[in-house]
mmCIF file of C-alpha atoms in Angstrom:
data_model
loop_
_atom_site.group_PDB
_atom_site.id
_atom_site.type_symbol
_atom_site.label_atom_id
_atom_site.label_comp_id
_atom_site.label_asym_id
_atom_site.label_seq_id
_atom_site.Cartn_x
_atom_site.Cartn_y
_atom_site.Cartn_z
ATOM 1 C CA SER K 1 -43.710 -39.772 -169.744
ATOM 2 C CA VAL K 2 -40.242 -41.270 -170.201
ATOM 3 C CA ALA K 3 -38.800 -37.913 -171.321
ATOM 4 C CA VAL K 4 -40.272 -36.057 -168.341
ATOM 5 C CA LEU K 5 -39.085 -38.749 -165.924
ATOM 6 C CA THR K 6 -35.569 -38.556 -167.393
ATOM 7 C CA VAL K 7 -35.375 -34.776 -167.077
ATOM 8 C CA THR K 8 -36.689 -34.993 -163.495
ATOM 9 C CA ILE K 9 -33.866 -37.380 -162.569
ATOM 10 C CA ILE K 10 -31.260 -35.124 -164.228
ATOM 11 C CA VAL K 11 -32.504 -31.983 -162.423
ATOM 12 C CA GLN K 12 -32.404 -33.848 -159.111
ATOM 13 C CA LYS K 13 -28.859 -35.093 -159.782
ATOM 14 C CA GLN K 14 -27.663 -31.568 -160.648
ATOM 15 C CA LEU K 15 -29.129 -30.132 -157.445
ATOM 16 C CA HIS K 16 -27.543 -32.926 -155.419
ATOM 17 C CA PHE K 17 -24.219 -32.257 -157.139
ATOM 18 C CA MET K 18 -24.315 -28.525 -156.323
ATOM 19 C CA ASP K 19 -25.367 -29.152 -152.740
ATOM 20 C CA ASN K 20 -22.496 -31.567 -152.127
ATOM 21 C CA LYS K 21 -19.731 -29.991 -154.219
ATOM 22 C CA ASP K 22 -16.592 -29.045 -152.314
ATOM 23 C CA LEU K 23 -16.522 -25.247 -152.512
ATOM 24 C CA GLY K 24 -12.995 -24.992 -151.121
ATOM 25 C CA TYR K 25 -14.178 -23.819 -147.712
ATOM 26 C CA ASP K 26 -16.432 -25.110 -144.933
ATOM 27 C CA LYS K 27 -19.873 -23.557 -145.428
ATOM 28 C CA ASN K 28 -21.386 -25.255 -142.382
ATOM 29 C CA ASN K 29 -21.774 -23.498 -139.014
ATOM 30 C CA LEU K 30 -20.711 -20.223 -140.597
ATOM 31 C CA LEU K 31 -22.641 -17.155 -139.435
ATOM 32 C CA ARG K 32 -22.326 -13.713 -140.986
ATOM 33 C CA PHE K 33 -23.292 -10.059 -140.787
ATOM 34 C CA SER K 34 -23.118 -8.500 -144.232
ATOM 35 C CA ASP K 35 -21.851 -5.180 -145.629
ATOM 36 C CA LEU K 36 -21.586 -2.886 -142.642
ATOM 37 C CA ASP K 37 -19.872 0.353 -141.746
ATOM 38 C CA TRP K 38 -18.297 -0.603 -138.427
ATOM 39 C CA ASN K 39 -17.894 3.010 -137.320
ATOM 40 C CA GLY K 40 -14.387 2.292 -136.072
ATOM 41 C CA LYS K 41 -15.705 -0.413 -133.687
ATOM 42 C CA GLY K 42 -15.049 -3.427 -135.898
ATOM 43 C CA ASN K 43 -11.974 -4.737 -134.085
ATOM 44 C CA ALA K 44 -13.477 -4.153 -130.632
ATOM 45 C CA PHE K 45 -16.709 -5.916 -131.595
ATOM 46 C CA LYS K 46 -14.784 -8.798 -133.128
ATOM 47 C CA HIS K 47 -12.749 -9.155 -129.922
ATOM 48 C CA GLN K 48 -15.997 -9.296 -127.939
ATOM 49 C CA VAL K 49 -17.430 -11.904 -130.327
ATOM 50 C CA LEU K 50 -14.360 -14.124 -129.936
ATOM 51 C CA SER K 51 -14.846 -14.091 -126.161
ATOM 52 C CA ILE K 52 -18.277 -15.749 -126.542
ATOM 53 C CA PRO K 53 -18.119 -19.506 -125.770
ATOM 54 C CA GLY K 54 -18.871 -21.451 -128.928
ATOM 55 C CA VAL K 55 -17.314 -18.934 -131.348
ATOM 56 C CA GLU K 56 -14.253 -20.613 -132.841
ATOM 57 C CA ASN K 57 -13.100 -17.789 -135.100
ATOM 58 C CA ALA K 58 -14.219 -14.546 -136.699
ATOM 59 C CA SER K 59 -13.111 -12.285 -139.508
ATOM 60 C CA ILE K 60 -14.169 -9.086 -141.244
ATOM 61 C CA ALA K 61 -13.899 -9.190 -145.038
ATOM 62 C CA THR K 62 -15.155 -7.433 -148.156
ATOM 63 C CA TRP K 63 -16.609 -10.733 -149.388
ATOM 64 C CA TYR K 64 -18.883 -13.448 -148.094
ATOM 65 C CA PRO K 65 -19.797 -16.686 -149.915
ATOM 66 C CA GLU K 66 -23.298 -15.798 -151.173
ATOM 67 C CA SER K 67 -22.596 -12.111 -151.796
ATOM 68 C CA GLY K 68 -23.303 -12.344 -155.520
ATOM 69 C CA GLY K 69 -19.795 -11.256 -156.458
ATOM 70 C CA GLY K 70 -16.290 -12.623 -156.201
ATOM 71 C CA GLY K 71 -14.877 -9.738 -154.176
ATOM 72 C CA TYR K 72 -15.045 -5.990 -153.676
ATOM 73 C CA MET K 73 -13.510 -5.041 -157.037
ATOM 74 C CA THR K 74 -12.154 -6.447 -160.288
ATOM 75 C CA LEU K 75 -9.236 -5.606 -162.582
ATOM 76 C CA ASN K 76 -8.351 -6.879 -166.037
ATOM 77 C CA ALA K 77 -4.771 -8.113 -165.943
ATOM 78 C CA ASP K 78 -2.558 -9.241 -168.844
ATOM 79 C CA ASP K 79 -2.843 -12.905 -169.744
ATOM 80 C CA PRO K 80 0.750 -14.260 -169.811
ATOM 81 C CA THR K 81 -0.241 -17.174 -172.047
ATOM 82 C CA GLN K 82 -2.040 -15.161 -174.731
ATOM 83 C CA LYS K 83 -0.830 -11.753 -175.865
ATOM 84 C CA GLY K 84 -3.504 -9.078 -175.906
ATOM 85 C CA ASN K 85 -5.897 -11.155 -173.819
ATOM 86 C CA LYS K 86 -7.077 -9.939 -170.419
ATOM 87 C CA LEU K 87 -7.948 -11.984 -167.341
ATOM 88 C CA LYS K 88 -10.624 -10.785 -164.929
ATOM 89 C CA VAL K 89 -9.203 -10.755 -161.407
ATOM 90 C CA TRP K 90 -11.301 -10.484 -158.239
ATOM 91 C CA TYR K 91 -9.912 -8.779 -155.131
ATOM 92 C CA ILE K 92 -10.859 -9.577 -151.539
ATOM 93 C CA ASN K 93 -9.714 -7.477 -148.602
ATOM 94 C CA ALA K 94 -9.961 -8.954 -145.109
ATOM 95 C CA ASP K 95 -8.321 -9.057 -141.718
ATOM 96 C CA PHE K 96 -5.647 -11.579 -140.795
ATOM 97 C CA ASP K 97 -8.095 -14.189 -139.475
ATOM 98 C CA PHE K 98 -9.881 -14.615 -142.798
ATOM 99 C CA VAL K 99 -8.035 -17.764 -143.941
ATOM 100 C CA ASN K 100 -8.532 -19.603 -140.645
ATOM 101 C CA THR K 101 -12.191 -18.587 -140.372
ATOM 102 C CA MET K 102 -12.982 -19.900 -143.854
ATOM 103 C CA LYS K 103 -10.774 -22.976 -143.288
ATOM 104 C CA PHE K 104 -8.656 -22.433 -146.386
ATOM 105 C CA HIS K 105 -5.471 -24.484 -146.720
ATOM 106 C CA LEU K 106 -2.005 -23.059 -147.421
ATOM 107 C CA LEU K 107 -0.388 -24.924 -150.325
ATOM 108 C CA LYS K 108 2.778 -22.909 -150.810
ATOM 109 C CA GLY K 109 4.551 -19.892 -149.330
ATOM 110 C CA ARG K 110 3.196 -18.223 -146.206
ATOM 111 C CA LEU K 111 0.050 -16.653 -144.854
ATOM 112 C CA LEU K 112 -0.320 -12.916 -144.326
ATOM 113 C CA ASP K 113 1.006 -11.745 -140.967
ATOM 114 C CA PRO K 114 0.742 -8.314 -139.297
ATOM 115 C CA LYS K 115 4.411 -8.435 -138.319
ATOM 116 C CA PHE K 116 5.364 -7.900 -141.978
ATOM 117 C CA SER K 117 5.034 -4.249 -143.010
ATOM 118 C CA LYS K 118 3.952 -5.007 -146.583
ATOM 119 C CA ASP K 119 1.237 -7.479 -145.526
ATOM 120 C CA ALA K 120 -1.131 -4.629 -144.656
ATOM 121 C CA ILE K 121 -1.320 -0.987 -145.645
ATOM 122 C CA ASN K 122 -3.063 2.014 -144.134
ATOM 123 C CA ALA K 123 -5.090 3.221 -147.103
ATOM 124 C CA ASP K 124 -6.475 6.322 -145.356
ATOM 125 C CA SER K 125 -3.001 7.521 -144.327
ATOM 126 C CA LEU K 126 -1.505 6.931 -147.769
ATOM 127 C CA MET K 127 -4.431 8.602 -149.517
ATOM 128 C CA ALA K 128 -3.785 11.710 -147.426
ATOM 129 C CA LYS K 129 -0.228 11.753 -148.802
ATOM 130 C CA GLY K 130 -1.457 11.412 -152.378
ATOM 131 C CA GLY K 131 -2.917 8.840 -154.727
ATOM 132 C CA ASN K 132 0.472 7.875 -156.150
ATOM 133 C CA LYS K 133 1.675 6.770 -152.719
ATOM 134 C CA LEU K 134 -1.375 4.554 -152.313
ATOM 135 C CA ASP K 135 -1.068 3.019 -155.799
ATOM 136 C CA SER K 136 2.611 2.276 -155.238
ATOM 137 C CA ALA K 137 1.927 0.650 -151.878
ATOM 138 C CA ARG K 138 -0.832 -1.511 -153.319
ATOM 139 C CA ILE K 139 1.444 -2.865 -156.054
ATOM 140 C CA ASP K 140 3.990 -3.924 -153.407
ATOM 141 C CA GLN K 141 1.402 -5.152 -150.910
ATOM 142 C CA SER K 142 1.693 -8.833 -150.048
ATOM 143 C CA MET K 143 -1.271 -10.945 -151.095
ATOM 144 C CA LEU K 144 -2.539 -14.490 -151.145
ATOM 145 C CA ILE K 145 -3.709 -16.142 -154.342
ATOM 146 C CA SER K 146 -5.552 -19.348 -155.137
ATOM 147 C CA ALA K 147 -3.917 -22.286 -156.904
ATOM 148 C CA TYR K 148 -6.098 -21.511 -159.925
ATOM 149 C CA THR K 149 -4.765 -17.932 -159.975
ATOM 150 C CA ALA K 150 -1.179 -19.199 -159.864
ATOM 151 C CA LYS K 151 -1.917 -21.483 -162.802
ATOM 152 C CA MET K 152 -3.631 -18.792 -164.882
ATOM 153 C CA PHE K 153 -0.748 -16.342 -164.402
ATOM 154 C CA SER K 154 1.942 -19.046 -164.631
ATOM 155 C CA ILE K 155 3.242 -18.058 -161.182
ATOM 156 C CA LYS K 156 6.003 -20.419 -160.104
ATOM 157 C CA THR K 157 8.030 -18.055 -157.933
ATOM 158 C CA LEU K 158 6.381 -16.117 -155.111
ATOM 159 C CA GLY K 159 7.347 -12.606 -154.078
ATOM 160 C CA GLN K 160 7.217 -11.144 -157.590
ATOM 161 C CA THR K 161 4.638 -8.652 -158.847
ATOM 162 C CA VAL K 162 2.111 -9.748 -161.450
ATOM 163 C CA LYS K 163 2.013 -7.567 -164.563
ATOM 164 C CA GLY K 164 -1.206 -5.610 -164.775
ATOM 165 C CA ALA K 165 -2.406 -6.797 -161.353
ATOM 166 C CA THR K 166 -2.257 -5.066 -157.996
ATOM 167 C CA GLY K 167 -0.348 -6.923 -155.308
ATOM 168 C CA THR K 168 2.589 -9.293 -154.841
ATOM 169 C CA PRO K 169 1.728 -12.957 -154.159
ATOM 170 C CA VAL K 170 3.498 -14.435 -151.100
ATOM 171 C CA GLY K 171 1.293 -17.474 -150.525
ATOM 172 C CA ILE K 172 -0.934 -19.887 -152.444
ATOM 173 C CA ILE K 173 -4.098 -21.323 -150.900
ATOM 174 C CA ASN K 174 -6.470 -23.997 -152.177
ATOM 175 C CA ASN K 175 -8.993 -23.219 -154.905
ATOM 176 C CA PHE K 176 -12.391 -22.016 -153.752
ATOM 177 C CA ASN K 177 -15.571 -20.902 -155.495
ATOM 178 C CA ASN K 178 -16.022 -17.229 -154.661
ATOM 179 C CA GLU K 179 -19.090 -17.017 -156.909
ATOM 180 C CA SER K 180 -22.141 -19.132 -157.705
ATOM 181 C CA LEU K 181 -21.555 -22.513 -159.362
ATOM 182 C CA LYS K 182 -23.166 -20.996 -162.438
ATOM 183 C CA GLU K 183 -19.932 -19.038 -162.919
ATOM 184 C CA ASP K 184 -16.511 -20.286 -163.961
ATOM 185 C CA MET K 185 -13.710 -20.003 -161.424
ATOM 186 C CA LYS K 186 -11.795 -16.744 -161.734
ATOM 187 C CA PRO K 187 -8.407 -15.571 -160.427
ATOM 188 C CA VAL K 188 -8.561 -14.028 -156.945
ATOM 189 C CA PHE K 189 -6.106 -11.922 -154.917
ATOM 190 C CA ILE K 190 -6.584 -11.626 -151.131
ATOM 191 C CA SER K 191 -5.112 -8.685 -149.228
ATOM 192 C CA ALA K 192 -5.128 -7.961 -145.487
ATOM 193 C CA SER K 193 -5.911 -4.918 -143.374
ATOM 194 C CA LYS K 194 -5.217 -4.399 -139.687
ATOM 195 C CA SER K 195 -8.473 -2.518 -139.262
ATOM 196 C CA MET K 196 -11.487 -2.988 -141.523
ATOM 197 C CA ARG K 197 -13.703 0.057 -141.838
ATOM 198 C CA TYR K 198 -16.318 -1.622 -144.052
ATOM 199 C CA GLY K 199 -17.141 -5.245 -144.696
ATOM 200 C CA SER K 200 -18.960 -8.358 -143.551
ATOM 201 C CA MET K 201 -18.178 -10.341 -140.427
ATOM 202 C CA LEU K 202 -17.925 -14.116 -140.744
ATOM 203 C CA MET K 203 -18.060 -16.223 -137.559
ATOM 204 C CA ARG K 204 -17.280 -19.922 -137.196
ATOM 205 C CA ILE K 205 -19.666 -21.434 -134.615
ATOM 206 C CA GLN K 206 -19.231 -24.728 -132.769
ATOM 207 C CA PRO K 207 -22.006 -27.208 -133.675
ATOM 208 C CA GLY K 208 -24.634 -27.434 -130.933
ATOM 209 C CA SER K 209 -23.916 -24.006 -129.454
ATOM 210 C CA GLU K 210 -25.855 -21.936 -131.998
ATOM 211 C CA LYS K 211 -28.716 -20.874 -129.717
ATOM 212 C CA ALA K 212 -26.475 -19.816 -126.821
ATOM 213 C CA VAL K 213 -24.099 -17.972 -129.165
ATOM 214 C CA LEU K 214 -26.926 -16.027 -130.821
ATOM 215 C CA THR K 215 -28.271 -14.924 -127.421
ATOM 216 C CA LYS K 216 -24.908 -13.523 -126.321
ATOM 217 C CA LEU K 217 -24.171 -12.180 -129.793
ATOM 218 C CA TYR K 218 -27.375 -10.151 -129.680
ATOM 219 C CA LYS K 219 -26.399 -8.607 -126.315
ATOM 220 C CA ALA K 220 -22.962 -7.672 -127.690
ATOM 221 C CA TRP K 221 -24.589 -6.186 -130.795
ATOM 222 C CA GLN K 222 -26.959 -4.083 -128.715
ATOM 223 C CA HIS K 223 -24.020 -2.750 -126.716
ATOM 224 C CA PHE K 224 -21.882 -1.764 -129.746
ATOM 225 C CA PHE K 225 -24.540 -0.931 -132.348
ATOM 226 C CA PRO K 226 -27.852 -0.058 -130.632
ATOM 227 C CA ASP K 227 -29.051 1.870 -133.684
ATOM 228 C CA LYS K 228 -28.434 -0.948 -136.198
ATOM 229 C CA VAL K 229 -30.666 -3.911 -136.981
ATOM 230 C CA PHE K 230 -29.399 -7.265 -135.713
ATOM 231 C CA ASP K 231 -29.490 -8.900 -139.131
ATOM 232 C CA TYR K 232 -27.567 -12.164 -139.417
ATOM 233 C CA ALA K 233 -27.679 -15.197 -141.704
ATOM 234 C CA TRP K 234 -26.308 -18.723 -141.890
ATOM 235 C CA VAL K 235 -24.078 -19.094 -144.937
ATOM 236 C CA ASP K 236 -25.166 -22.624 -145.904
ATOM 237 C CA GLN K 237 -28.840 -21.605 -145.901
ATOM 238 C CA GLU K 238 -28.133 -18.498 -147.971
ATOM 239 C CA LEU K 239 -26.103 -20.526 -150.472
ATOM 240 C CA ASN K 240 -29.086 -22.844 -150.919
ATOM 241 C CA LYS K 241 -31.274 -19.825 -151.696
ATOM 242 C CA GLN K 242 -29.051 -19.106 -154.712
ATOM 243 C CA TYR K 243 -30.598 -22.153 -156.325
ATOM 244 C CA ALA K 244 -34.228 -21.490 -155.346
ATOM 245 C CA ALA K 245 -35.246 -21.458 -159.023
ATOM 246 C CA GLU K 246 -33.669 -24.882 -159.541
ATOM 247 C CA GLN K 247 -35.435 -26.261 -156.466
ATOM 248 C CA LYS K 248 -38.787 -24.987 -157.755
ATOM 249 C CA LEU K 249 -38.003 -26.536 -161.144
ATOM 250 C CA GLN K 250 -37.327 -29.874 -159.502
ATOM 251 C CA GLN K 251 -40.590 -29.692 -157.551
ATOM 252 C CA MET K 252 -42.484 -28.806 -160.721
ATOM 253 C CA PHE K 253 -40.973 -31.665 -162.728
ATOM 254 C CA THR K 254 -41.522 -34.121 -159.863
ATOM 255 C CA THR K 255 -45.201 -33.176 -159.630
ATOM 256 C CA PHE K 256 -45.635 -33.133 -163.407
ATOM 257 C CA SER K 257 -43.886 -36.493 -163.880
ATOM 258 C CA PHE K 258 -46.079 -38.067 -161.180
ATOM 259 C CA MET K 259 -49.228 -36.743 -162.868
ATOM 260 C CA ILE K 260 -48.239 -37.749 -166.398
ATOM 261 C CA LEU K 261 -47.047 -41.210 -165.305
ATOM 262 C CA THR K 262 -50.316 -41.729 -163.439
ATOM 263 C CA LEU K 263 -52.303 -40.783 -166.542
ATOM 264 C CA ALA K 264 -50.118 -43.013 -168.711
ATOM 265 C CA ALA K 265 -50.567 -45.913 -166.283
ATOM 266 C CA LEU K 266 -54.351 -45.464 -166.288
ATOM 267 C CA GLY K 267 -54.382 -45.456 -170.074
ATOM 268 C CA LEU K 268 -52.166 -48.533 -170.161
ATOM 269 C CA PHE K 269 -54.390 -50.307 -167.667
ATOM 270 C CA GLY K 270 -57.461 -49.566 -169.793
ATOM 271 C CA LEU K 271 -55.715 -50.749 -172.937
ATOM 272 C CA THR K 272 -54.575 -53.959 -171.213
ATOM 273 C CA THR K 273 -58.135 -54.656 -170.071
ATOM 274 C CA PHE K 274 -59.410 -54.086 -173.605
ATOM 275 C CA ILE K 275 -56.790 -56.371 -175.213
ATOM 276 C CA ALA K 276 -57.360 -59.096 -172.624
ATOM 277 C CA GLU K 277 -61.106 -58.997 -173.357
ATOM 278 C CA ILE K 278 -60.491 -59.296 -177.113
ATOM 279 C CA ARG K 279 -58.104 -62.236 -176.629
ATOM 280 C CA ILE K 280 -60.115 -63.961 -173.919
ATOM 281 C CA LYS K 281 -60.876 -67.017 -176.065
ATOM 282 C CA GLU K 282 -57.239 -67.265 -177.203
ATOM 283 C CA ILE K 283 -56.217 -67.289 -173.556
ATOM 284 C CA GLY K 284 -58.753 -70.021 -172.786
ATOM 285 C CA ILE K 285 -57.477 -72.213 -175.655
ATOM 286 C CA ARG K 286 -53.860 -71.721 -174.538
ATOM 287 C CA LYS K 287 -54.789 -72.825 -171.008
ATOM 288 C CA VAL K 288 -56.622 -75.903 -172.280
ATOM 289 C CA LEU K 289 -53.565 -76.820 -174.349
ATOM 290 C CA GLY K 290 -51.391 -76.614 -171.212
ATOM 291 C CA ALA K 291 -49.947 -73.092 -171.199
ATOM 292 C CA SER K 292 -48.831 -71.897 -167.751
ATOM 293 C CA VAL K 293 -49.962 -68.678 -166.056
ATOM 294 C CA SER K 294 -46.491 -67.139 -166.476
ATOM 295 C CA ALA K 295 -46.366 -68.034 -170.185
ATOM 296 C CA ILE K 296 -49.764 -66.449 -170.818
ATOM 297 C CA SER K 297 -48.782 -63.325 -168.807
ATOM 298 C CA VAL K 298 -45.607 -62.943 -170.863
ATOM 299 C CA THR K 299 -47.581 -63.380 -174.106
ATOM 300 C CA LEU K 300 -49.947 -60.580 -173.143
ATOM 301 C CA SER K 301 -47.183 -58.287 -171.808
ATOM 302 C CA LYS K 302 -44.475 -58.554 -174.436
ATOM 303 C CA ASP K 303 -46.228 -56.382 -177.037
ATOM 304 C CA PHE K 304 -46.622 -53.583 -174.491
ATOM 305 C CA ILE K 305 -42.974 -53.877 -173.418
ATOM 306 C CA LYS K 306 -41.875 -53.617 -177.070
ATOM 307 C CA LEU K 307 -43.792 -50.344 -177.443
ATOM 308 C CA ILE K 308 -42.306 -48.985 -174.223
ATOM 309 C CA LEU K 309 -38.792 -49.844 -175.423
ATOM 310 C CA ILE K 310 -39.502 -47.926 -178.630
ATOM 311 C CA SER K 311 -40.746 -44.973 -176.562
ATOM 312 C CA ILE K 312 -37.489 -45.017 -174.548
ATOM 313 C CA ILE K 313 -35.447 -44.928 -177.765
ATOM 314 C CA VAL K 314 -37.515 -41.980 -179.047
ATOM 315 C CA ALA K 315 -37.638 -40.099 -175.717
ATOM 316 C CA SER K 316 -33.951 -40.337 -174.750
ATOM 317 C CA PRO K 317 -32.586 -37.949 -177.451
ATOM 318 C CA VAL K 318 -35.396 -35.482 -176.690
ATOM 319 C CA ALA K 319 -34.649 -35.574 -172.961
ATOM 320 C CA TRP K 320 -30.887 -35.307 -173.636
ATOM 321 C CA TYR K 321 -31.381 -32.207 -175.821
ATOM 322 C CA PHE K 322 -33.454 -30.258 -173.289
ATOM 323 C CA ALA K 323 -31.418 -31.398 -170.261
ATOM 324 C CA ASN K 324 -28.125 -30.551 -171.963
ATOM 325 C CA LYS K 325 -29.459 -27.115 -172.924
ATOM 326 C CA TRP K 326 -30.495 -26.474 -169.304
ATOM 327 C CA LEU K 327 -27.135 -27.620 -167.941
ATOM 328 C CA GLN K 328 -25.337 -25.040 -170.105
ATOM 329 C CA ASN K 329 -26.417 -22.462 -167.488
ATOM 330 C CA TYR K 330 -23.911 -23.966 -165.048
ATOM 331 C CA ALA K 331 -20.139 -23.817 -165.114
ATOM 332 C CA TYR K 332 -20.102 -26.844 -162.802
ATOM 333 C CA LYS K 333 -22.499 -29.592 -163.833
ATOM 334 C CA ILE K 334 -23.039 -33.314 -163.950
ATOM 335 C CA THR K 335 -22.175 -35.453 -166.959
ATOM 336 C CA LEU K 336 -25.137 -36.869 -168.859
ATOM 337 C CA SER K 337 -24.211 -40.539 -168.494
ATOM 338 C CA TRP K 338 -26.088 -43.313 -170.249
ATOM 339 C CA TRP K 339 -27.237 -44.809 -166.950
ATOM 340 C CA LEU K 340 -29.423 -41.764 -166.218
ATOM 341 C CA PHE K 341 -31.474 -42.568 -169.315
ATOM 342 C CA ALA K 342 -31.376 -46.290 -168.562
ATOM 343 C CA LEU K 343 -32.655 -45.598 -165.051
ATOM 344 C CA SER K 344 -35.674 -43.647 -166.294
ATOM 345 C CA GLY K 345 -36.328 -46.298 -168.939
ATOM 346 C CA LEU K 346 -36.170 -49.050 -166.324
ATOM 347 C CA GLY K 347 -38.528 -47.047 -164.132
ATOM 348 C CA ALA K 348 -41.012 -46.720 -166.995
ATOM 349 C CA ILE K 349 -40.841 -50.469 -167.702
ATOM 350 C CA LEU K 350 -41.378 -51.334 -164.031
ATOM 351 C CA ILE K 351 -44.375 -48.994 -163.816
ATOM 352 C CA ALA K 352 -45.783 -50.567 -166.979
ATOM 353 C CA ILE K 353 -45.258 -54.128 -165.704
ATOM 354 C CA ILE K 354 -46.918 -53.307 -162.379
ATOM 355 C CA THR K 355 -49.801 -51.653 -164.224
ATOM 356 C CA ILE K 356 -50.498 -54.496 -166.660
ATOM 357 C CA SER K 357 -49.589 -57.413 -164.380
ATOM 358 C CA TYR K 358 -52.915 -57.299 -162.508
ATOM 359 C CA GLN K 359 -55.007 -57.682 -165.652
ATOM 360 C CA THR K 360 -52.693 -60.198 -167.360
ATOM 361 C CA ILE K 361 -52.517 -62.439 -164.287
ATOM 362 C CA LYS K 362 -56.280 -62.146 -163.801
ATOM 363 C CA SER K 363 -56.865 -63.212 -167.416
ATOM 364 C CA ALA K 364 -54.282 -66.007 -167.213
ATOM 365 C CA THR K 365 -55.832 -67.490 -164.066
ATOM 366 C CA ALA K 366 -59.448 -67.233 -165.275
ATOM 367 C CA ASN K 367 -61.436 -70.464 -165.785
ATOM 368 C CA PRO K 368 -61.075 -71.331 -169.520
ATOM 369 C CA VAL K 369 -64.501 -73.051 -169.449
ATOM 370 C CA LYS K 370 -66.232 -69.681 -169.055
ATOM 371 C CA SER K 371 -64.369 -68.089 -171.951
ATOM 372 C CA LEU K 372 -64.985 -71.062 -174.289
ATOM 373 C CA ARG K 373 -68.561 -71.826 -173.245
ATOM 374 C CA SER K 374 -70.070 -70.036 -176.276
ATOM 375 C CA GLU K 375 -67.973 -72.224 -178.577
#
């Protein structure tokens, strides 16, 4: 019972940690359409969306928070700190409103701006001129990187190309988790396009205006894309779905711990009743000799408490082993502090005291004359 209770507390703490962890962006009030071919209407539709009261910002990007990947493609770039080692780099392509929509913070350098020629490239035009032209342009293309990326590639000076990577960093933004919290943070490069042909649209909605925005958003969708399904999702809700298995595990352990603690309490209650019946004459003699109700209750309870303390000592390493093994599935996890085990142990002791207190107090307050009458 103690082991199950401990694991239940640890699972709950891990879920609470993941739900409240700062992901590096604001996941609340963020609406999205995912993975669409905009048929050349992306910019026009976005402009219409921004005219809807309650829509603070919008952006089309090749990534959205719960997409299951860190971007639209990956490359293995040279690790500057370890020769021969490669670092997996994620790439995100978006329009120029991406940073503001996600509420990223600029730490160093500048943001991407359409007035700079190298901040966005026309891939279709360059591809028509030949693949070499496109590859060359992508190497020189200005990009944003996260602080983690700058650290991994030892980037101290902006405006210089990164060996083995595509793009030239011109700005550093705050770290953000572009994958599930089960994955370690990875380097990410963000490029910009003036017109996004494919991608997902992310919209920042003012709190309280969701219903009105969705009504007008549906009308705009019907006007631009009458043949496409109006399929939207709230980012925070979709992020929670990533951990559906963990939520079911918590529910299972909560139910199981309640059942096993109830059974343990019933067994303890029966055992207490049995012991009190065996020692009924001893209790009567103690009362005649002047023992108080509290003293008799402690006498009857202390043996049970000793056994429970032993069970806590035995159960804690078992619970630690299984909980620690489960937590290895997460790159971001809680620390198994001693107080988690102490909390479950205290809970077990309190349940035991409540369970046995009724019978011990009943025995301690019984009339000693009845118990000693046969003597």
